[in-house]
XYZ file of C-alpha atoms in Angstrom:
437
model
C 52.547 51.529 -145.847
C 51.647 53.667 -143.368
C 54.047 56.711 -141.913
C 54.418 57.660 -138.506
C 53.109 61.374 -139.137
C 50.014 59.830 -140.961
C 49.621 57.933 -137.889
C 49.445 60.868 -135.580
C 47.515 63.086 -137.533
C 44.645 60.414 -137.169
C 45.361 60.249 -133.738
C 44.714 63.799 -133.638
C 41.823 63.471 -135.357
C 40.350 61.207 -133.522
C 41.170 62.525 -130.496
C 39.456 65.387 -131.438
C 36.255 63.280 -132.221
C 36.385 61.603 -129.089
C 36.423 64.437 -126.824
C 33.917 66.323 -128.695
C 31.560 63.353 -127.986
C 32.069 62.779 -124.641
C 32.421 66.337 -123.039
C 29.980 69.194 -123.425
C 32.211 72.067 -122.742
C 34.247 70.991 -125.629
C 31.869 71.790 -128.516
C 32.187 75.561 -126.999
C 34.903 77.169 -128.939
C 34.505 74.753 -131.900
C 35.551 77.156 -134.263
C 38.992 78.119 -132.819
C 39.505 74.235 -132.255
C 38.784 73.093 -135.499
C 40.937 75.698 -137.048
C 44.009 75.175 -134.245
C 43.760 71.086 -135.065
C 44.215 72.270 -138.669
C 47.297 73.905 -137.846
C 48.159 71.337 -134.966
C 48.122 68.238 -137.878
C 49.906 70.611 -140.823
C 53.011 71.386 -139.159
C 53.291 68.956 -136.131
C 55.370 69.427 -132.963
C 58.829 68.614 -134.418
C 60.468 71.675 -132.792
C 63.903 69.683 -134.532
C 66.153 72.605 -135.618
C 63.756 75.542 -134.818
C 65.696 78.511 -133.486
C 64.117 78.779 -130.253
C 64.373 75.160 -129.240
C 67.977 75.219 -129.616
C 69.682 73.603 -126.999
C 66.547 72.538 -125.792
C 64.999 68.770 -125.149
C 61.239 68.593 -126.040
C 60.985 65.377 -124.455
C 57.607 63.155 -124.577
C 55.552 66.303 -125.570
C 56.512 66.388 -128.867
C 58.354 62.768 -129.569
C 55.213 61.369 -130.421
C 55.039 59.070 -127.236
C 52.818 61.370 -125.184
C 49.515 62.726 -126.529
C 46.472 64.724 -124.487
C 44.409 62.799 -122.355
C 40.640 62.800 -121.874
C 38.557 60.939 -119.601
C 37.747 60.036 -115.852
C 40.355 62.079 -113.682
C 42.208 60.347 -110.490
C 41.028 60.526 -107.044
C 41.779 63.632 -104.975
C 42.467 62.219 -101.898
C 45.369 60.583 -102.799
C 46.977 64.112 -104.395
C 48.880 66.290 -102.312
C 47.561 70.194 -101.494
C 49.944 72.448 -100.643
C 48.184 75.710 -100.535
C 48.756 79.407 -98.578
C 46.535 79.297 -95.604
C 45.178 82.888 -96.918
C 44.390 82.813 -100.307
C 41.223 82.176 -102.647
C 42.442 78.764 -103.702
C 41.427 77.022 -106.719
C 42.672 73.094 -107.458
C 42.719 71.196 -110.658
C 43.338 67.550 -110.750
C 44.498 66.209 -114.002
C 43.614 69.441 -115.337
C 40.016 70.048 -114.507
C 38.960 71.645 -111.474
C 37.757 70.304 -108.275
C 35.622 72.363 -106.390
C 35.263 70.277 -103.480
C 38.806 71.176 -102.134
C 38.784 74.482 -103.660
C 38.094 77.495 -101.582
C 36.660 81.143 -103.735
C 36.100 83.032 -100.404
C 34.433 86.376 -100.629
C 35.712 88.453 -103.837
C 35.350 91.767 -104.158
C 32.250 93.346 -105.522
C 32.993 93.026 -109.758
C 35.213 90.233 -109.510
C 35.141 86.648 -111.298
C 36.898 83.896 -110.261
C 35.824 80.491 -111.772
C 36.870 77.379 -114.354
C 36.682 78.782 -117.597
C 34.776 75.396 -118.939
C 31.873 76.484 -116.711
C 31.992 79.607 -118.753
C 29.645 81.182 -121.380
C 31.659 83.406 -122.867
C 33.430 82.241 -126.335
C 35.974 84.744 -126.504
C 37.993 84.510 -123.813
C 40.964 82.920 -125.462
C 43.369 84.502 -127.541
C 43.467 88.032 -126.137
C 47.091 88.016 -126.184
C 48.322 85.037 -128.462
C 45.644 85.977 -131.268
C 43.584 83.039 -133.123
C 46.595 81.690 -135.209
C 48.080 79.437 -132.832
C 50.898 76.615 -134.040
C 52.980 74.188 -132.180
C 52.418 73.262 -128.253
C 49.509 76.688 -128.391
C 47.821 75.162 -131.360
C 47.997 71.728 -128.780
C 46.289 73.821 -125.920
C 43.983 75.247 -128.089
C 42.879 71.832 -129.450
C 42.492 69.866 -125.852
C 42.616 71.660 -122.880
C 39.538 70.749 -120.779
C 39.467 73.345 -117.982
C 41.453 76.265 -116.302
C 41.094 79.930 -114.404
C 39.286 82.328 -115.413
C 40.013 85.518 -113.209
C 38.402 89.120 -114.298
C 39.347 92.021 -111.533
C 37.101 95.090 -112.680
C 39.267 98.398 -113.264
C 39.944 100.049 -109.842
C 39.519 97.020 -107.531
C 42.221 95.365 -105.164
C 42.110 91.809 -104.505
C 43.648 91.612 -101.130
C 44.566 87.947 -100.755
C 46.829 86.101 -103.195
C 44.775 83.945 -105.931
C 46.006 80.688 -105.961
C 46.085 77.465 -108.547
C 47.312 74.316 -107.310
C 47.543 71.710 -109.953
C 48.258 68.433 -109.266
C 47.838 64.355 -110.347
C 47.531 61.451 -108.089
C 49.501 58.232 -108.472
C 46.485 56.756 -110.162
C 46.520 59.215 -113.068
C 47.285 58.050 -116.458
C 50.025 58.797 -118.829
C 49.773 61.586 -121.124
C 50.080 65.526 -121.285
C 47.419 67.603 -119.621
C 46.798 70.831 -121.477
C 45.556 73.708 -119.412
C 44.434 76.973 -120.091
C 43.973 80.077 -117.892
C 42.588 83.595 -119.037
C 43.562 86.552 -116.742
C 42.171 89.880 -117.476
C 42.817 92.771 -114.860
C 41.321 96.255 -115.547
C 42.812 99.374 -115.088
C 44.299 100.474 -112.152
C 43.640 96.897 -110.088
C 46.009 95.050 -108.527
C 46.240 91.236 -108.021
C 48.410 88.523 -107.232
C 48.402 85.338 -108.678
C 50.216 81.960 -107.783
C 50.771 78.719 -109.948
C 52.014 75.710 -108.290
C 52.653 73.082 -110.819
C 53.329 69.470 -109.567
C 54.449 67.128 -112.593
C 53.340 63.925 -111.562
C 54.844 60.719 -111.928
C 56.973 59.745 -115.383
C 54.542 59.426 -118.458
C 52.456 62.772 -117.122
C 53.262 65.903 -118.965
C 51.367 68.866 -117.852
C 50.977 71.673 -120.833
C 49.265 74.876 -118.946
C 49.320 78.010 -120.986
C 47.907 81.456 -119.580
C 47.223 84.520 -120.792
C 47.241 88.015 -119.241
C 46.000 91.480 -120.164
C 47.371 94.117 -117.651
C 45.170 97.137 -118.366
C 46.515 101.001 -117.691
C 47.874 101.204 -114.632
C 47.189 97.840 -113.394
C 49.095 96.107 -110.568
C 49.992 92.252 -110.872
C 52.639 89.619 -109.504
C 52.785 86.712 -110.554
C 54.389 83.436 -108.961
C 55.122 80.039 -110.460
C 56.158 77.330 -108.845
C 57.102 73.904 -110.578
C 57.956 71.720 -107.968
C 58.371 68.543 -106.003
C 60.023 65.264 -106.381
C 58.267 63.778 -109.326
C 59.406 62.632 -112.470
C 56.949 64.159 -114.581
C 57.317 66.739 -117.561
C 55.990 70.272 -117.777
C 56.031 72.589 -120.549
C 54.285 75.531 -119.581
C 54.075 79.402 -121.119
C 52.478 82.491 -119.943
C 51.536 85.403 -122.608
C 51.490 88.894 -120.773
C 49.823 91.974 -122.625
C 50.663 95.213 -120.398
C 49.227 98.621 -121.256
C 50.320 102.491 -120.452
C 51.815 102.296 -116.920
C 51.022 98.932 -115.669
C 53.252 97.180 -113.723
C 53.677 93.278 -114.528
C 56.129 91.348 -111.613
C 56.921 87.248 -112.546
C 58.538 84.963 -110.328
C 59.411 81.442 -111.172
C 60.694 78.861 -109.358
C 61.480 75.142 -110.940
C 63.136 72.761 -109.082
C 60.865 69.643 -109.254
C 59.791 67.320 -113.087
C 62.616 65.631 -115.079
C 62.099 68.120 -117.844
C 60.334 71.606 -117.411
C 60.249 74.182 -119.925
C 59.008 77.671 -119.151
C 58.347 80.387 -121.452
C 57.046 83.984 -120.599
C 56.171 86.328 -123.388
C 55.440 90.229 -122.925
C 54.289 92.468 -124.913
C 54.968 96.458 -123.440
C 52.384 97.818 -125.757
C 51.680 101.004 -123.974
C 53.805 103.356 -122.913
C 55.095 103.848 -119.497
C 54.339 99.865 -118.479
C 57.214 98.258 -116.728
C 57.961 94.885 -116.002
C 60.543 92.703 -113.619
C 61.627 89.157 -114.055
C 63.056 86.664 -111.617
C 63.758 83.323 -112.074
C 65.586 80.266 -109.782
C 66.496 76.933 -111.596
C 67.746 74.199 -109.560
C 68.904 70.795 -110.849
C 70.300 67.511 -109.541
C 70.556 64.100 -111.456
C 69.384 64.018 -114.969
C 67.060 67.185 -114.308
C 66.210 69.314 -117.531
C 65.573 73.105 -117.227
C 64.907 75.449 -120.105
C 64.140 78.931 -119.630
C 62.375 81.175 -122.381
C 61.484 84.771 -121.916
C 60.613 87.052 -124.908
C 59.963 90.821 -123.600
C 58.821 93.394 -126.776
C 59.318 96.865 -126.102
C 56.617 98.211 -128.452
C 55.968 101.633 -126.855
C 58.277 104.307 -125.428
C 59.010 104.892 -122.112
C 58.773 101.512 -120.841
C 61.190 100.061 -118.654
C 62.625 95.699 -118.090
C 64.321 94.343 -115.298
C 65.231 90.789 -115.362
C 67.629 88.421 -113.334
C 67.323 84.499 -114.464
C 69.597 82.280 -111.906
C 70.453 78.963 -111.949
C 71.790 76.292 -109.597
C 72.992 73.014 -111.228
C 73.987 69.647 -109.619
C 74.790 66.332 -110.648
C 73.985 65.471 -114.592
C 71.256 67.918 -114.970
C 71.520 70.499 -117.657
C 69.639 73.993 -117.860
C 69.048 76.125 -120.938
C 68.632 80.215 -120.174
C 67.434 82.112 -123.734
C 66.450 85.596 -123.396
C 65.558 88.313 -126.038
C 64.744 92.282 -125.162
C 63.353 93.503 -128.562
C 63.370 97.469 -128.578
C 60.781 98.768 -131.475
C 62.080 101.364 -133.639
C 59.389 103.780 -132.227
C 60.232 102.792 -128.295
C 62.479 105.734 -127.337
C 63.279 106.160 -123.595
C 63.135 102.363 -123.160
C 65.146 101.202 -119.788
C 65.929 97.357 -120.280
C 68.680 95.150 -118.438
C 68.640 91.663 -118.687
C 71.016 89.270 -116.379
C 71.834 85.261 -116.113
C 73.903 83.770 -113.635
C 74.650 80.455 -112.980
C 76.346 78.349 -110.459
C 77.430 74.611 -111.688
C 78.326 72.584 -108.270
C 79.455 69.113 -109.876
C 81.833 68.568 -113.004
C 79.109 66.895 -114.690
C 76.318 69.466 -114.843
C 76.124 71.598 -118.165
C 74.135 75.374 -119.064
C 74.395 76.501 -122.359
C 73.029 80.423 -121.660
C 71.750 82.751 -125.054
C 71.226 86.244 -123.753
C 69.363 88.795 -126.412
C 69.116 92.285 -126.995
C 67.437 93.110 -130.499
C 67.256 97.394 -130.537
C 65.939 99.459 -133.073
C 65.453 103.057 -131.587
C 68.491 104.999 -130.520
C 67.349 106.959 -127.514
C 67.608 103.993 -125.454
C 69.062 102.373 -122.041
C 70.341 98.459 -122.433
C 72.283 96.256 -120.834
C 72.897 92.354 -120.802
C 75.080 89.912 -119.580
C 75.243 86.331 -118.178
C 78.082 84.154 -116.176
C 78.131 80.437 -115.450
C 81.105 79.186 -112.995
C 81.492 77.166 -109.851
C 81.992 77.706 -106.858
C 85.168 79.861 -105.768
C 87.346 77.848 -103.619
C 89.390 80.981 -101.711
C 85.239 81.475 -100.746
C 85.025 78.029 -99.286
C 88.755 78.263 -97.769
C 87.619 81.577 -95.851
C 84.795 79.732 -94.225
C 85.979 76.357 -93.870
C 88.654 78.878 -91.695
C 86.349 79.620 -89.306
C 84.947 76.477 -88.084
C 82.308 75.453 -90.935
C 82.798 72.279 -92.824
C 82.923 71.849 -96.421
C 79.214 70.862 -96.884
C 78.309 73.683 -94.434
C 80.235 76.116 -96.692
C 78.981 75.160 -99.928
C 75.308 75.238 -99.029
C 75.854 78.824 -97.392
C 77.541 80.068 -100.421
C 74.602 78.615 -102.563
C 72.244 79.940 -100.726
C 73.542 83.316 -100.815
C 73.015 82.865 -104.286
C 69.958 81.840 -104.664
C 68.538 84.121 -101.883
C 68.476 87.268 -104.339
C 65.180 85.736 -106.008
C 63.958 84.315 -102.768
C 64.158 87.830 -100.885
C 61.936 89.568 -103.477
C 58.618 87.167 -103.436
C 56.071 89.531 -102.441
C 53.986 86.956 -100.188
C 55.587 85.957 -97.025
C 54.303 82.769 -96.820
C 55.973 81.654 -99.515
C 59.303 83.417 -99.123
C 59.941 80.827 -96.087
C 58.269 78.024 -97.820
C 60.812 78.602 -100.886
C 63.795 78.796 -98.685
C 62.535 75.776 -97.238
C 62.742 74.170 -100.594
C 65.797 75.496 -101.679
C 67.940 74.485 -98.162
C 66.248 70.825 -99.034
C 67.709 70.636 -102.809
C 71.015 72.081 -101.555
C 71.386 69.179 -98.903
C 71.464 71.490 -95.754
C 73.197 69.292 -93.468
C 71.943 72.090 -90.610
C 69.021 74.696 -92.034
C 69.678 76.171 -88.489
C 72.589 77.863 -90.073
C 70.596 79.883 -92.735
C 69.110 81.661 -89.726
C 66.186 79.333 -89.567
C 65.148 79.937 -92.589
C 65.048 76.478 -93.741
C-alpha cells in the first residue's frame, strides 16, 4: 500500500516534470532545481515540532493539501491594482509578471529593473541563502516561475519608490504561488522598495521569498504590505545581506490572509552596517499572524533597532519570535529588540518569544515584550470628556499603532496605512484621527 509521503514525493516529481516541459525559463537553473527537489522530497515540509515553528500554524503550505501551481494565469482585469501614483511599478499575477499594467519609467543610467525569468544570468539566486536550501526555500527554489530582479549600480539613487504589486483574480486556481525576487544594491546607492502582497481567495497560498545584498554604504527601505480582505495564505521571507556601513530599514504591515507568516533574516556581516525593524500585526476573527525575524551580528560595530507591534481582535491569534545573535568577535554591537501587543477581545491569544543569543562582552542589549488590553482608567478619562466607548477604544488603538505608521518613509503610503488601520479598528468617525483615516 501506498503512504501519503510516497504519494507526494511523486507529486513532486512530477510536478517537476511537468513544468520543465511546458515552460522554457524553467530548464534555466536546472542544476540548483534538481538538487533543491532532492532536498524538497528527503525531508518534506513537516515543520511538526521544529523549534522555530513553535507556536506556529503552517496551514495548507505544508499539510499536504496545497502544492505549487503551473499553468495559464487568471485574467488581469478582474485583479485589483493598488499602486503609488509615483513609483516604477511592476505587477505579477499569479506570480508571473504582467507587463501590460506594469510601468519601468526611466531608471537611472546602470540600473536593471526586470522579471528575473526574462533573465540570462544563472546565478542570481542564492547570494544570501547559499545553494543548500530545505523546507518552504528548497519549495521556492524548485517552482517559482517569475519575480524582480532589481540591480542599482554602486553610487546611484533611485529617486522614486520601486514597487511590486502581486495579486490573483477570482478566477485563479487553488494552490501556492512561489515567488522569487533578487535585489542587489551596490555601494553607496540608495533605494526603496515596496511589496504589496494580496492573498487571494481561500485555497491560494502565495510563497514569495527575496533576497537582498546591501553593499558598503548602501541605502535601502524596504516596505511590505500583506493586505486586504481575502482569505488566502501567505508565507513569505526576505534574506538581507548588509555590508560595512550600510543601512537596511524594513517595514511590514499584515493585516489581510487568514494565515500569514513573515520571516526576515539579516546577516550584519560588515562592520559598521545598521539595521531598524518595524512591524504592525492586526487581527480580527480567526486571523493567523506569525512573525519571524533572525538578525546576526557577525561584525563589530554594528548596531539593531527593532519594535514588532501587534493589535489582536476577535479569535485571531499572533505569534512574535525574535532572536539578536551577537558573534563572539562583534564587539561594540548596539542591539534592542521590543514586542508589544494589545489584545482587544477576551478571545484573542499571542504567545511572544523574544531572543538575545550574545557571545562578545563589549556589547549594548536590550529586550523586552508586553501583551495586555486595553487600560480602562484610559478609556474612563476619555469617555469623561464627551467620547464614547467605541470612539475611545479606536483612539487609544490608534495611538498604538501610529508609532510604526509615523516612520514609513513614503508619504503616500503613511496615509494609505492609516487609512487601513482606522478601517480594521472600526472607526466609527476617522474624522477624529485628524483626518487621517
Amino acid at each position: 500500500m501506498r503512504t501519503a509521503a510516497a504519494d507526494k514525493t511523486m507529486t513532486y516529481r512530477e510536478l517537476f516534470r511537468r513544468t520543465r516541459e511546458s515552460e522554457p525559463a524553467w530548464t534555466r537553473y536546472a542544476a540548483r532545481r534538481e538538487d533543491a527537489l532532492d532536498r524538497l522530497v528527503r525531508d518534506g515540509l513537516d515543520v511538526r515540532g521544529r523549534e522555530d515553528w513553535v507556536h506556529g500554524d503552517p496551514g495548507a503550505l505544508a499539510g499536504g493539501e496545497a502544492l505549487p501551481r503551473h499553468g495559464a494565469v487568471a485574467s488581469l482585469q478582474a485583479a485589483v491594482l493598488p499602486s503609488l501614483a509615483e513609483s516604477h511599478l511592476l505587477v505579477f499575477v499569479d506570480g508571473v509578471f504582467a507587463p501590460d499594467v506594469s510601468r519601468l519609467g526611466d531608471l537611472p543610467d546602470g540600473v536593471v529593473l526586470r522579471s528575473l525569468a526574462a533573465v540570462d544570468e544563472t546565478d542570481a539566486l542564492g547570494a544570501v541563502l547559499g545553494d543548500d536550501t530545505t523546507g518552504f526555500a528548497a519549495l521556492n527554489d524548485v517552482f517559482w516561475r517569475d519575480g524582480l530582479l532589481l540591480d542599482v549600480p554602486a553610487g546611484v539613487t533611485v529617486g522614486r519608490p520601486v514597487e511590486l504589486v502581486f495579486v490573483h483574480g477570482p478566477d485563479s486556481g487553488a494552490g501556492v504561488v512561489p515567488v522569487r525576487n533578487v535585489v542587489r544594491v551596490g555601494d553607496r546607492a540608495v533605494v526603496t522598495l515596496v511589496e504589496r502582497f494580496a492573498p487571494g481567495r481561500a485555497g491560494i497560498a502565495e510563497q514569495p521569498l527575496t533576497e537582498i545584498v546591501c553593499g558598503a554604504g548602501a541605502r535601502v527601505d524596504h516596505v511590505k504590505l500583506v493586505v486586504g480582505e481575502a482569505a488566502g495564505e501567505h508565507a513569505g521571507a526576505t534574506h538581507v545581506r548588509q555590508d560595512a556601513d550600510s543601512a537596511y530599514r524594513s517595514w511590514e504591515f499584515a493585516t489581510g490572509g487568514a494565515r500569514v507568516r513573515r520571516e526576515l533574516a539579516l546577516e550584519l556581516a560588515g562592520s559598521g552596517a545598521a539595521c531598524v525593524l518595524n512591524a504592525l500585526y492586526m487581527g480580527d476573527d480567526d486571523q493567523r499572524f506569525d512573525m519571524r525575524t533572525r538578525v546576526h551580528h557577525a561584525a563589530p560595530g554594528c548596531r539593531t533597532e527593532e519594535l514588532y507591534k501587534g493589535i489582536l481582535d476577535g479569535r485571531s491569534r499572533g505569534v512574535f519570535d525574535g532572536q539578536i545573535l551577537v558573534a563572539r568577535d562583534s564587539q561594540q554591537t548596539d542591539a534592542h529588540q521590543t514586542n508589544r501587543n494589545l489584545l482587544l477581545s477576551d478571545d484573542a491569544v499571542m504567545n511572544s518569544i523574544p531572543r538575545l543569543e550574545i557571545y562578545a562582552d563589549d556589547v549594548k542589549c536590550s529586550h523586552g515584550s508586553t501583551t495586555g488590553q486595553i487600560e480602562e482608567n484610559e478609556l474612563f478619562y476619555l469617555q469623561a470628556r464627551g467620547f464614547s466607548l467605541e470612539e475611545a477604544r479606536t483612539w487609544l488603538a490608534w495611538a498604538f499603532a501610529s508609532e510604526v505608521i509615523d516612520a514609513v518613509p513614503v508619504p503616500a503610503l503613511r496615509e494609505e496605512l492609516a487609512a487601513i488601520v482606522t478601517r480594521s479598528l472600526h472607526a466609527v468617525d476617522t474624522s477624529l484621527l485628524g483626518g487621517r483615516g
